[in-house]
Coordinates of C-alpha atoms in Angstrom, one line a residue:
Chain A
M1 CA -24.7 -19.3 11.2
K2 CA -26.3 -16.0 12.2
N3 CA -24.1 -15.2 15.1
K4 CA -23.8 -11.5 15.6
W5 CA -21.9 -11.9 18.9
L6 CA -18.9 -12.8 16.8
S7 CA -18.6 -9.1 15.9
V8 CA -18.3 -8.0 19.6
P9 CA -14.6 -8.6 20.2
Y10 CA -13.9 -6.9 16.9
I11 CA -16.0 -3.9 17.8
V12 CA -14.3 -3.6 21.2
W13 CA -10.9 -3.9 19.5
M14 CA -11.7 -1.2 16.9
A15 CA -13.2 1.1 19.6
I16 CA -9.9 0.9 21.6
F17 CA -7.4 0.9 18.7
V18 CA -9.1 3.0 16.0
V19 CA -11.7 5.3 17.6
A20 CA -10.0 6.1 20.9
P21 CA -6.7 7.1 19.3
L22 CA -8.4 9.5 17.0
I23 CA -10.3 11.0 19.9
L24 CA -6.9 11.4 21.6
V25 CA -5.6 13.3 18.6
L26 CA -8.7 15.6 18.8
I27 CA -8.1 16.2 22.5
Y28 CA -4.3 16.8 22.1
A29 CA -4.9 19.2 19.3
F30 CA -6.8 21.5 21.8
T31 CA -4.4 21.0 24.7
S32 CA -1.6 23.3 25.7
R33 CA 1.8 22.1 26.9
S34 CA 0.7 22.8 30.5
G35 CA -2.5 20.7 30.0
G36 CA -5.2 23.3 29.6
F37 CA -7.6 24.1 26.8
T38 CA -6.1 26.2 24.0
V39 CA -6.5 27.0 20.3
E40 CA -3.0 28.2 20.1
N41 CA -1.9 25.1 18.3
F42 CA -4.0 26.1 15.4
T43 CA -3.0 29.8 15.4
T44 CA 0.7 28.9 15.3
M45 CA 0.0 26.7 12.4
A46 CA -0.3 29.8 10.2
Q47 CA 3.4 29.9 9.7
Y48 CA 3.2 26.5 7.9
V49 CA 0.7 27.6 5.2
T50 CA 3.4 27.2 2.6
V51 CA 4.1 23.6 3.7
F52 CA 0.4 22.8 3.5
G53 CA 0.2 24.4 0.0
R54 CA 3.3 22.6 -1.2
S55 CA 2.1 19.2 0.1
F56 CA -1.3 19.4 -1.5
F57 CA 0.2 20.8 -4.7
L58 CA 2.8 18.0 -5.1
A59 CA 0.3 15.3 -4.1
L60 CA -2.2 16.7 -6.7
I61 CA 0.4 16.6 -9.4
A62 CA 1.4 13.0 -8.4
T63 CA -2.2 12.0 -8.5
L64 CA -2.8 13.5 -11.9
V65 CA 0.3 11.7 -13.3
C66 CA -0.9 8.5 -11.8
I67 CA -4.3 8.9 -13.6
L68 CA -2.6 9.7 -16.9
L69 CA -0.3 6.6 -16.6
G70 CA -2.6 4.3 -14.6
Y71 CA -5.9 4.7 -16.5
P72 CA -4.6 3.7 -20.0
L73 CA -2.6 0.9 -18.4
A74 CA -5.7 -0.5 -16.6
Y75 CA -7.8 0.0 -19.8
Y76 CA -5.3 -1.8 -22.0
L77 CA -4.8 -4.5 -19.4
A78 CA -8.6 -5.3 -19.4
R79 CA -8.4 -5.9 -23.1
E80 CA -5.8 -8.6 -22.8
G81 CA -6.4 -12.3 -22.6
A82 CA -6.9 -14.1 -19.3
G83 CA -3.4 -15.5 -18.8
M84 CA -1.8 -12.2 -19.6
R85 CA -4.1 -10.3 -17.3
R86 CA -3.3 -12.6 -14.4
M87 CA 0.4 -12.2 -14.9
A88 CA 0.1 -8.4 -15.3
T89 CA -1.8 -8.0 -12.1
M90 CA 0.7 -10.2 -10.4
L91 CA 3.5 -8.0 -11.8
I92 CA 1.8 -4.9 -10.5
M93 CA 1.4 -6.4 -7.0
L94 CA 4.8 -7.9 -6.8
P95 CA 6.9 -4.7 -6.1
M96 CA 4.7 -4.1 -3.1
W97 CA 6.1 -7.1 -1.4
M98 CA 9.4 -5.4 -1.2
N99 CA 9.1 -2.6 1.2
F100 CA 8.5 0.7 -0.5
L101 CA 11.6 2.2 1.2
L102 CA 13.8 -0.3 -0.6
R103 CA 12.3 0.8 -3.9
T104 CA 12.6 4.5 -3.1
Y105 CA 16.1 4.0 -2.0
S106 CA 16.9 2.5 -5.4
W107 CA 15.7 5.7 -7.1
M108 CA 18.4 7.6 -5.1
S109 CA 21.1 5.7 -6.9
I110 CA 19.4 6.3 -10.2
L111 CA 18.9 10.0 -9.8
E112 CA 22.0 11.1 -8.0
N113 CA 24.4 13.6 -9.6
T114 CA 26.9 10.8 -10.2
G115 CA 24.1 8.3 -10.5
L116 CA 23.0 5.8 -13.1
L117 CA 21.0 8.2 -15.3
N118 CA 23.7 10.9 -15.4
T119 CA 26.3 8.2 -16.1
L120 CA 24.2 6.9 -18.9
F121 CA 23.7 10.4 -20.4
Q122 CA 27.5 11.0 -20.1
K123 CA 28.2 7.7 -21.9
I124 CA 25.9 8.4 -24.8
G125 CA 27.5 11.9 -25.1
L126 CA 24.4 13.9 -24.2
F127 CA 26.3 16.4 -22.1
A128 CA 29.0 16.9 -24.7
L129 CA 26.3 17.5 -27.2
I130 CA 24.4 20.0 -25.1
N131 CA 27.7 21.7 -24.1
S132 CA 28.8 22.1 -27.6
V133 CA 25.4 23.4 -28.9
F134 CA 24.6 25.8 -26.1
G135 CA 28.2 26.6 -25.0
T136 CA 27.4 25.5 -21.4
N137 CA 29.6 23.4 -19.2
I138 CA 27.3 21.0 -17.5
E139 CA 28.4 17.6 -16.2
Y140 CA 25.2 16.3 -14.8
F141 CA 21.5 17.1 -14.6
H142 CA 20.4 18.0 -11.1
M143 CA 17.6 15.6 -10.4
I144 CA 17.8 14.4 -6.9
N145 CA 16.7 16.6 -4.0
T146 CA 14.2 18.4 -6.1
Q147 CA 10.4 18.6 -6.0
G148 CA 10.4 16.7 -9.3
A149 CA 12.2 13.8 -7.7
I150 CA 9.6 13.7 -4.9
V151 CA 6.7 13.6 -7.3
L152 CA 8.5 10.8 -9.2
G153 CA 8.9 8.9 -6.0
M154 CA 5.2 9.3 -5.2
V155 CA 4.1 8.3 -8.7
Y156 CA 6.4 5.3 -8.6
N157 CA 5.2 4.1 -5.2
F158 CA 1.5 4.8 -5.5
L159 CA 0.8 3.9 -9.2
P160 CA -0.4 0.4 -8.3
F161 CA -3.0 1.9 -6.1
M162 CA -4.4 3.7 -9.1
V163 CA -4.2 0.9 -11.6
L164 CA -5.7 -1.9 -9.6
P165 CA -9.1 -0.3 -8.6
I166 CA -9.6 1.1 -12.2
Y167 CA -8.7 -2.3 -13.6
T168 CA -11.1 -4.1 -11.3
V169 CA -14.0 -1.8 -12.3
I170 CA -13.3 -2.0 -16.0
D171 CA -12.9 -5.7 -15.9
K172 CA -16.3 -6.1 -14.3
I173 CA -18.1 -4.1 -17.0
D174 CA -20.7 -6.3 -18.6
Y175 CA -19.5 -6.9 -22.2
R176 CA -23.1 -6.9 -23.5
V177 CA -23.4 -3.2 -22.5
I178 CA -20.5 -2.5 -24.9
E179 CA -21.9 -4.6 -27.6
A180 CA -25.3 -2.9 -27.2
A181 CA -23.6 0.5 -27.6
Q182 CA -21.8 -0.8 -30.8
D183 CA -25.1 -2.2 -32.1
L184 CA -26.6 1.3 -31.6
G185 CA -24.0 2.7 -33.9
A186 CA -21.3 4.0 -31.5
N187 CA -17.7 3.9 -32.8
T188 CA -14.8 2.9 -30.6
R189 CA -14.3 6.4 -29.3
Q190 CA -17.9 6.9 -28.5
V191 CA -18.1 3.6 -26.7
F192 CA -15.2 4.6 -24.6
R193 CA -16.5 8.1 -23.9
K194 CA -20.2 7.3 -23.3
V195 CA -20.0 3.8 -21.8
I196 CA -16.6 2.6 -20.5
F197 CA -15.4 5.9 -19.0
P198 CA -18.5 6.7 -17.0
L199 CA -18.7 3.1 -15.7
S200 CA -15.1 3.2 -14.7
L201 CA -15.4 6.4 -12.6
P202 CA -15.9 4.7 -9.3
G203 CA -12.6 3.0 -9.8
V204 CA -10.9 6.3 -10.7
L205 CA -12.4 7.9 -7.6
S206 CA -11.1 5.2 -5.2
G207 CA -7.8 5.3 -7.1
I208 CA -7.5 9.0 -6.4
T209 CA -8.2 8.5 -2.7
M210 CA -5.7 5.7 -2.5
V211 CA -3.0 7.8 -4.2
F212 CA -3.7 11.3 -2.9
V213 CA -4.0 10.4 0.8
P214 CA -0.6 8.7 1.2
A215 CA 1.0 11.2 -1.2
V216 CA -0.1 14.3 0.8
S217 CA 1.0 12.8 4.1
T218 CA 4.3 11.0 3.1
F219 CA 7.5 11.9 4.9
A220 CA 9.8 9.1 3.9
I221 CA 9.8 10.0 0.2
P222 CA 10.7 13.7 0.7
R223 CA 13.4 12.7 3.1
L224 CA 15.0 10.2 0.7
L225 CA 14.5 11.9 -2.6
G226 CA 14.1 15.5 -1.5
G227 CA 17.2 15.2 0.8
G228 CA 15.4 17.0 3.6
M229 CA 15.5 20.2 1.5
V230 CA 11.8 20.1 0.8
T231 CA 9.6 20.1 3.9
M232 CA 6.2 18.5 3.5
L233 CA 3.3 17.9 5.9
G234 CA 4.5 14.5 6.8
D235 CA 7.9 15.8 7.8
L236 CA 6.2 18.5 9.9
I237 CA 4.1 16.0 11.8
E238 CA 7.0 13.5 12.2
A239 CA 9.2 16.3 13.7
Q240 CA 6.6 17.0 16.3
F241 CA 6.4 13.4 17.4
M242 CA 9.8 11.9 16.9
G243 CA 12.1 14.8 16.2
S244 CA 13.9 17.4 18.2
A245 CA 10.9 19.7 18.2
Y246 CA 8.9 17.3 20.3
N247 CA 5.4 18.8 20.6
P248 CA 2.6 16.2 20.2
Y249 CA 0.0 18.9 20.8
L250 CA 1.0 20.9 17.7
G251 CA 1.6 17.6 15.8
S252 CA -2.0 16.5 16.7
A253 CA -3.4 19.8 15.5
I254 CA -1.6 19.6 12.2
S255 CA -2.7 16.0 11.7
L256 CA -6.3 17.0 12.5
V257 CA -6.3 19.9 10.0
M258 CA -4.8 17.6 7.4
M259 CA -7.4 14.9 8.0
V260 CA -10.2 17.4 7.8
V261 CA -9.0 19.0 4.6
V262 CA -8.5 15.6 3.0
L263 CA -12.0 14.5 4.2
I264 CA -13.5 17.7 2.6
C265 CA -11.7 17.0 -0.6
M266 CA -13.0 13.5 -0.7
A267 CA -16.5 14.5 0.1
V268 CA -16.5 17.1 -2.7
M269 CA -15.1 14.6 -5.1
N270 CA -17.6 11.9 -4.2
R271 CA -20.4 14.3 -4.6
F272 CA -19.1 15.0 -8.1
G273 CA -18.8 11.4 -9.1
E274 CA -22.0 10.2 -7.3
G275 CA -19.5 8.0 -5.6
E276 CA -20.9 4.5 -5.1
E277 CA -19.1 2.3 -2.6
G278 CA -16.1 4.0 -1.2
A279 CA -13.1 1.7 -1.1
V280 CA -12.5 -0.9 -3.7
V281 CA -10.0 -3.2 -2.2
L282 CA -7.1 -4.3 -4.5
Chain B
M1 CA -13.5 -4.8 -27.1
K2 CA -10.8 -4.2 -29.6
K3 CA -7.5 -6.0 -29.1
N4 CA -4.5 -3.9 -28.2
G5 CA -2.4 -2.5 -31.1
F6 CA 1.3 -1.9 -31.2
W7 CA 1.2 1.5 -29.4
S8 CA -0.9 0.4 -26.5
R9 CA 1.3 -2.7 -26.0
L10 CA 4.4 -0.4 -26.1
F11 CA 2.8 1.8 -23.5
M12 CA 2.2 -1.1 -21.2
V13 CA 5.8 -2.3 -21.6
L14 CA 7.1 1.2 -20.8
V15 CA 5.1 1.5 -17.7
F16 CA 6.2 -1.9 -16.5
L17 CA 9.8 -1.0 -17.3
F18 CA 9.3 2.1 -15.1
L19 CA 7.9 -0.1 -12.3
Y20 CA 10.8 -2.6 -12.5
A21 CA 13.8 -0.5 -13.5
P22 CA 14.6 0.4 -9.9
I23 CA 14.2 -3.2 -8.7
F24 CA 16.5 -4.3 -11.5
V25 CA 19.1 -1.8 -10.5
L26 CA 18.9 -2.9 -6.9
I27 CA 19.5 -6.5 -7.9
V28 CA 22.3 -5.8 -10.3
F29 CA 24.2 -3.7 -7.8
S30 CA 23.8 -6.3 -5.1
F31 CA 26.5 -8.3 -7.0
N32 CA 28.8 -5.3 -7.4
A33 CA 32.4 -5.7 -6.2
T34 CA 32.7 -2.2 -4.8
K35 CA 30.5 0.0 -2.6
S36 CA 29.5 2.2 -5.6
R37 CA 25.8 2.4 -6.4
S38 CA 26.3 3.5 -10.0
V39 CA 29.7 2.2 -11.3
W40 CA 29.9 -1.5 -12.1
A41 CA 33.2 -2.9 -10.8
G42 CA 32.8 -6.7 -11.4
F43 CA 30.9 -9.6 -9.9
S44 CA 31.1 -10.4 -6.2
L45 CA 29.0 -12.0 -3.5
Q46 CA 30.6 -10.0 -0.7
W47 CA 27.5 -8.1 0.2
Y48 CA 25.6 -11.3 0.7
V49 CA 28.3 -12.6 3.0
K50 CA 28.4 -9.3 4.9
L51 CA 24.6 -9.3 5.1
F52 CA 24.4 -12.5 7.1
S53 CA 26.9 -11.3 9.6
D54 CA 25.2 -7.9 10.0
E55 CA 23.3 -8.4 13.3
A56 CA 21.2 -5.2 13.0
I57 CA 19.8 -6.0 9.5
M58 CA 19.2 -9.7 10.3
E59 CA 17.4 -8.7 13.5
A60 CA 15.3 -6.2 11.6
L61 CA 14.5 -8.8 9.0
R62 CA 13.4 -11.3 11.7
T63 CA 11.2 -8.6 13.3
T64 CA 9.6 -7.7 10.0
L65 CA 8.8 -11.3 9.0
L66 CA 7.6 -12.2 12.5
V67 CA 5.3 -9.2 12.9
S68 CA 3.9 -9.6 9.4
A69 CA 3.3 -13.3 9.7
A70 CA 1.8 -13.1 13.2
A71 CA -0.3 -10.0 12.5
S72 CA -1.7 -11.3 9.2
V73 CA -2.6 -14.7 10.8
V74 CA -4.2 -13.2 13.8
A75 CA -6.0 -10.6 11.6
C76 CA -7.1 -13.4 9.3
I77 CA -8.8 -15.4 12.1
A78 CA -10.2 -12.4 13.9
G79 CA -11.3 -10.8 10.7
T80 CA -13.1 -13.8 9.5
A81 CA -14.9 -14.2 12.8
A82 CA -15.7 -10.5 12.7
A83 CA -17.0 -10.6 9.2
I84 CA -19.4 -13.4 10.1
G85 CA -20.6 -11.4 13.1
I86 CA -20.9 -8.2 11.0
Y87 CA -22.9 -10.0 8.4
A88 CA -25.4 -11.1 11.0
L89 CA -25.9 -7.5 12.3
K90 CA -28.9 -5.4 11.4
R91 CA -28.5 -3.1 8.4
K92 CA -28.0 0.1 10.3
S93 CA -25.5 -1.1 12.8
R94 CA -23.6 -3.0 10.1
G95 CA -23.3 0.3 8.2
I96 CA -21.8 2.0 11.2
V97 CA -19.4 -0.8 11.9
L98 CA -18.3 -0.9 8.3
S99 CA -17.6 2.8 8.2
V100 CA -15.4 2.5 11.3
N101 CA -13.8 -0.5 9.5
N102 CA -13.0 1.9 6.6
I103 CA -11.2 4.4 8.8
P104 CA -7.8 2.7 8.9
L105 CA -8.0 2.1 5.1
T106 CA -8.8 5.7 4.1
N107 CA -7.0 7.6 6.8
A108 CA -3.4 8.7 6.1
D109 CA -0.9 6.2 7.6
I110 CA 0.8 8.9 9.5
V111 CA -2.4 9.8 11.3
T112 CA -3.0 6.2 12.2
G113 CA 0.5 5.8 13.4
V114 CA 0.5 9.1 15.4
S115 CA -2.8 8.4 17.0
L116 CA -1.8 4.9 18.0
S117 CA 1.5 6.1 19.4
L118 CA -0.4 8.7 21.6
L119 CA -2.6 5.8 22.9
F120 CA 0.3 3.5 23.5
V121 CA 2.5 6.1 25.3
L122 CA -0.4 7.1 27.5
A123 CA -1.3 3.5 28.3
V124 CA 2.3 2.4 29.0
N125 CA 2.9 5.4 31.2
A126 CA -0.3 4.8 33.2
F127 CA 0.6 1.1 33.5
N128 CA 4.1 1.9 34.7
S129 CA 3.1 4.5 37.2
T130 CA 0.5 2.2 38.8
F131 CA 2.5 -1.0 38.8
G132 CA 6.0 0.5 39.1
T133 CA 7.2 -1.4 36.0
R134 CA 9.4 0.0 33.2
W135 CA 7.6 -1.0 30.0
E136 CA 8.3 0.7 26.7
L137 CA 6.8 0.7 23.3
G138 CA 8.2 -2.3 21.5
F139 CA 7.3 -5.5 19.7
W140 CA 3.9 -5.9 21.3
T141 CA 2.7 -2.4 20.4
L142 CA 4.0 -2.9 16.9
L143 CA 2.1 -6.2 16.7
I144 CA -1.1 -4.6 17.9
A145 CA -0.8 -1.8 15.4
H146 CA -0.3 -4.2 12.5
I147 CA -3.2 -6.3 13.6
T148 CA -5.4 -3.2 13.8
F149 CA -4.6 -2.1 10.2
D150 CA -4.7 -5.7 8.8
I151 CA -8.1 -6.7 10.1
P152 CA -10.1 -4.3 7.8
Y153 CA -8.6 -5.8 4.7
V154 CA -9.5 -9.3 5.8
I155 CA -13.1 -8.3 6.6
L156 CA -13.5 -6.6 3.2
S157 CA -12.3 -9.7 1.4
V158 CA -14.4 -12.2 3.4
L159 CA -17.7 -10.2 3.4
P160 CA -18.4 -10.6 -0.3
K161 CA -18.0 -14.3 0.0
L162 CA -20.5 -14.4 2.8
R163 CA -23.0 -12.5 0.6
Q164 CA -22.6 -15.1 -2.1
L165 CA -23.3 -17.9 0.3
D166 CA -26.6 -19.9 -0.1
P167 CA -28.2 -19.5 3.4
N168 CA -30.0 -22.8 3.0
I169 CA -26.9 -25.1 2.8
Y170 CA -26.0 -24.5 6.4
E171 CA -29.4 -25.5 7.5
A172 CA -29.3 -28.4 5.1
A173 CA -26.1 -29.6 6.7
Q174 CA -27.7 -29.4 10.2
D175 CA -30.8 -31.3 9.0
L176 CA -28.5 -34.0 7.9
G177 CA -27.2 -34.3 11.4
A178 CA -24.2 -32.0 11.5
T179 CA -23.7 -30.0 14.7
G180 CA -23.4 -26.2 14.3
F181 CA -19.6 -26.2 14.3
T182 CA -19.2 -29.2 12.0
A183 CA -21.6 -27.7 9.6
F184 CA -19.6 -24.5 9.7
R185 CA -16.3 -26.3 9.2
K186 CA -17.4 -28.6 6.4
V187 CA -19.9 -26.4 4.5
I188 CA -19.4 -22.8 5.2
L189 CA -15.6 -22.6 5.6
P190 CA -14.7 -24.1 2.2
D191 CA -16.9 -21.5 0.5
L192 CA -15.3 -18.7 2.4
M193 CA -11.7 -20.0 1.9
P194 CA -10.9 -18.0 -1.3
G195 CA -11.9 -14.8 0.5
I196 CA -9.9 -15.7 3.7
V197 CA -6.8 -16.6 1.8
N198 CA -7.0 -13.5 -0.3
G199 CA -7.5 -11.5 2.9
L200 CA -4.4 -13.2 4.5
L201 CA -2.3 -12.3 1.4
I202 CA -3.4 -8.7 1.4
A203 CA -2.8 -8.4 5.1
F204 CA 0.6 -9.8 4.8
T205 CA 1.5 -7.6 1.9
M206 CA 0.3 -4.5 3.8
S207 CA 2.4 -5.5 6.8
I208 CA 5.5 -6.1 4.8
D209 CA 5.1 -2.9 2.9
D210 CA 4.3 -0.7 6.0
F211 CA 6.9 1.7 7.2
V212 CA 5.0 4.7 8.6
I213 CA 2.8 3.0 11.2
S214 CA 5.6 0.8 12.4
Y215 CA 7.9 3.8 12.7
F216 CA 5.5 5.5 15.2
T217 CA 4.5 2.4 17.2
A218 CA 7.7 0.3 17.5
G219 CA 9.5 2.5 20.1
S220 CA 13.2 2.9 20.1
K221 CA 14.4 -0.6 20.8
V222 CA 12.7 -2.6 18.1
S223 CA 13.0 -1.8 14.4
T224 CA 11.7 -3.3 11.2
L225 CA 13.7 -3.6 7.9
A226 CA 12.1 -0.4 6.6
M227 CA 13.0 1.5 9.8
E228 CA 16.5 0.2 9.5
I229 CA 16.8 1.5 5.9
Y230 CA 15.3 4.8 6.9
A231 CA 17.8 5.2 9.7
M232 CA 20.6 4.3 7.3
A233 CA 19.5 6.8 4.7
R234 CA 20.6 9.6 7.0
R235 CA 24.1 8.1 7.2
K236 CA 25.3 6.0 4.3
I237 CA 23.4 3.0 2.9
S238 CA 25.4 -0.2 2.6
P239 CA 24.9 -2.4 -0.5
E240 CA 23.9 -5.1 2.0
I241 CA 20.5 -3.5 1.6
N242 CA 20.6 -4.4 -2.1
A243 CA 21.5 -7.9 -1.2
I244 CA 18.5 -8.3 1.2
S245 CA 16.2 -6.7 -1.4
T246 CA 17.3 -9.2 -4.0
L247 CA 16.7 -12.1 -1.6
L248 CA 13.3 -10.8 -0.7
F249 CA 12.3 -10.2 -4.3
A250 CA 13.5 -13.7 -5.3
S251 CA 11.6 -15.4 -2.5
V252 CA 8.4 -13.6 -3.3
L253 CA 8.8 -14.3 -7.0
I254 CA 9.2 -18.0 -6.3
L255 CA 6.3 -18.0 -4.0
L256 CA 4.0 -16.3 -6.5
I257 CA 5.1 -18.7 -9.3
L258 CA 4.3 -21.7 -7.1
I259 CA 0.9 -20.3 -6.2
N260 CA 0.2 -19.6 -9.9
I261 CA 1.2 -23.1 -10.9
R262 CA -0.9 -24.6 -8.2
Q263 CA -3.9 -22.5 -9.3
S264 CA -3.6 -23.3 -13.0
R265 CA -3.3 -27.0 -12.1
Q266 CA -6.4 -26.8 -10.0
D267 CA -8.2 -24.9 -12.8
R268 CA -7.3 -27.7 -15.2
L269 CA -8.4 -30.4 -12.7
A270 CA -11.7 -28.7 -12.2
K271 CA -12.2 -28.4 -16.0
R272 CA -11.4 -32.1 -16.4
Q273 CA -13.8 -33.1 -13.6
K274 CA -16.5 -31.0 -15.2
A275 CA -15.9 -32.7 -18.6
I276 CA -16.1 -36.1 -17.0
L277 CA -19.4 -35.2 -15.2
A278 CA -20.8 -33.9 -18.5
T279 CA -20.0 -37.1 -20.4
K280 CA -21.6 -39.2 -17.6
K281 CA -24.9 -37.4 -18.0

C-alpha cells in the first residue's frame, strides 16, 4: 500500500500549474513593458492607495458581520438534533450549487430603486409615513450601487464559508469536557466563555480566512451591486488583464502586493490564535 | 448542552430566510409574464421556452456542466492516487507537499486565475510560434484550471480516511492470497470511498460555483454560465437567467433529497444488521 511514487504525477502537476504560475506573477511584477527589470510597477501603485484601503476596509466589515451572524448560527446548529443538523448543513451548502453570480444578480432586483424592497416599502406606506413626518419627498431608498450593497453581497455569498468551519469545530467538541465544566460549577455563560469559545477558535480563524480572502479580492460583486461606481482591488487587477488598460505587469504587481498583505494578516492572526491546522475543509 | 430556546430558533430561521430570499425571488420571477424583475404580471412559462432556444445560454450551460463533471471526476481519481502517494511520503516532504496543496485553497481566486492565465498565454504563444499553429485559450485551459483547483479538495477529504485505515488489513488480504491490486480494490478502496465521494462532491460544487478562475482562463471563445451572466449584467439581464437558475436549483434539490433518502435507508439497514448480529451472539 505504501506507494510514494503515486504522488509524483501530482507533484509535477502542482509544480507546473500552481508554483510556476505564481513565480510568473513574481517575475511579471518586476518587469517593464519593454521587458527589463523595474520597480516602477510598485511606485505607480501609490495612486491606488485608496482602492487598497477601501477593499481591506469593506472586506473587514463583511468578515465581522459574517462572524456576528455565522458564529451564533453555527453554535445553535450544533445544539440541534441529528436530523435537523443534517438538513441545516445541507441547506447551507445548497445555494453554493447555484453559481454565486446567479444569487448576486438576484440581489440586484431586490435592491434596485424600483426593486422589490422599495416596492414593498411603498406598499406598506413607509415612504408616505416618512414623508409626512419629516416633510421630505422620497420615493425610494437608494440601496443599490452603494458600498453597503457590496458588503451585503459579500456577507450573503461568503457566510456559508464562516458557518461551516465553526460548526464543524463546535460539533467535534467532546461533550464530556462541557459536562466536566458544569460539574465544576460553571454556569451556561461560563461554559461558553471558558470552554466552548476557546475550543471553537480554530474554526473561527479558518472561517475568517475563507471569508476575508475572497471578499478582499472580489470583482464581480462590486461590479453587479456597486454598479462599477466603487472600484475595488479585484476590479483594478481585472482591468489590467482583461480590460482596456491591458498591463499584466502592473496587474501582477498589484496581485503580488495584495497576496503579501493578506499573508501577513493571516500570519499575525494565526500567531494570535495559536492557529492549529490551517484550513478546515467544509 | 442546553436545547435552543425560542429566540435562538428565530435567529436561525431569519438567517436561513436571508440565505434563501434571493433564491426564492429568482424562482418566482422566472414565471413572470413580463420582463420586469420586481412587478408581478401573471404566470407564464415563456422564459423557459425562450431559454431552450437561446443558443448562447444553452451552450454556456453545456460548457459549465461538462467542465465541472470532467474536472471533478479527473480530480477525484488523480487526487485519490495523490493522497495515497502523499500518505506514503516521509513526514518532512509530506509537509512541504501539503503546504503547496493548500496554496490554491487559501490564495485569492483572482490570483490563481491571473497566474494561470499568464502561464497559459505564454505556453500557447510559445507553442504557436514554434509549430505555426493558431491555438487560443479555450476549453482545454479551462479544464486544466478546474482540475488544478479541484484536486486539493479531494486530497484533503481522502487523507483523513487513509489515516483511519488499519495498516494490517492490507497485509492480511495479501496473506490470504490477494494480489496487490485486488487487495487495494477489495479492502482499501471501500474504506476510502466515503472520503472519495465527499471529495468528488466538494470538487463538483467548487467547479459549478467558480466564476473568477474560469473568467481568466477560458479565453474569448468559450464561456461558462457565470461568465455569460457577468457579460449580460453589463447590458440587460433577461429573465431566462431566472428560468435556468430555477432549473438548476430544482435539479440540485432533487439530487440532494435522493442522496439523503439513500443515506438514511443505508443507516437503517446498518442498524438492523447490527441488531440481528447482536441477537445471534
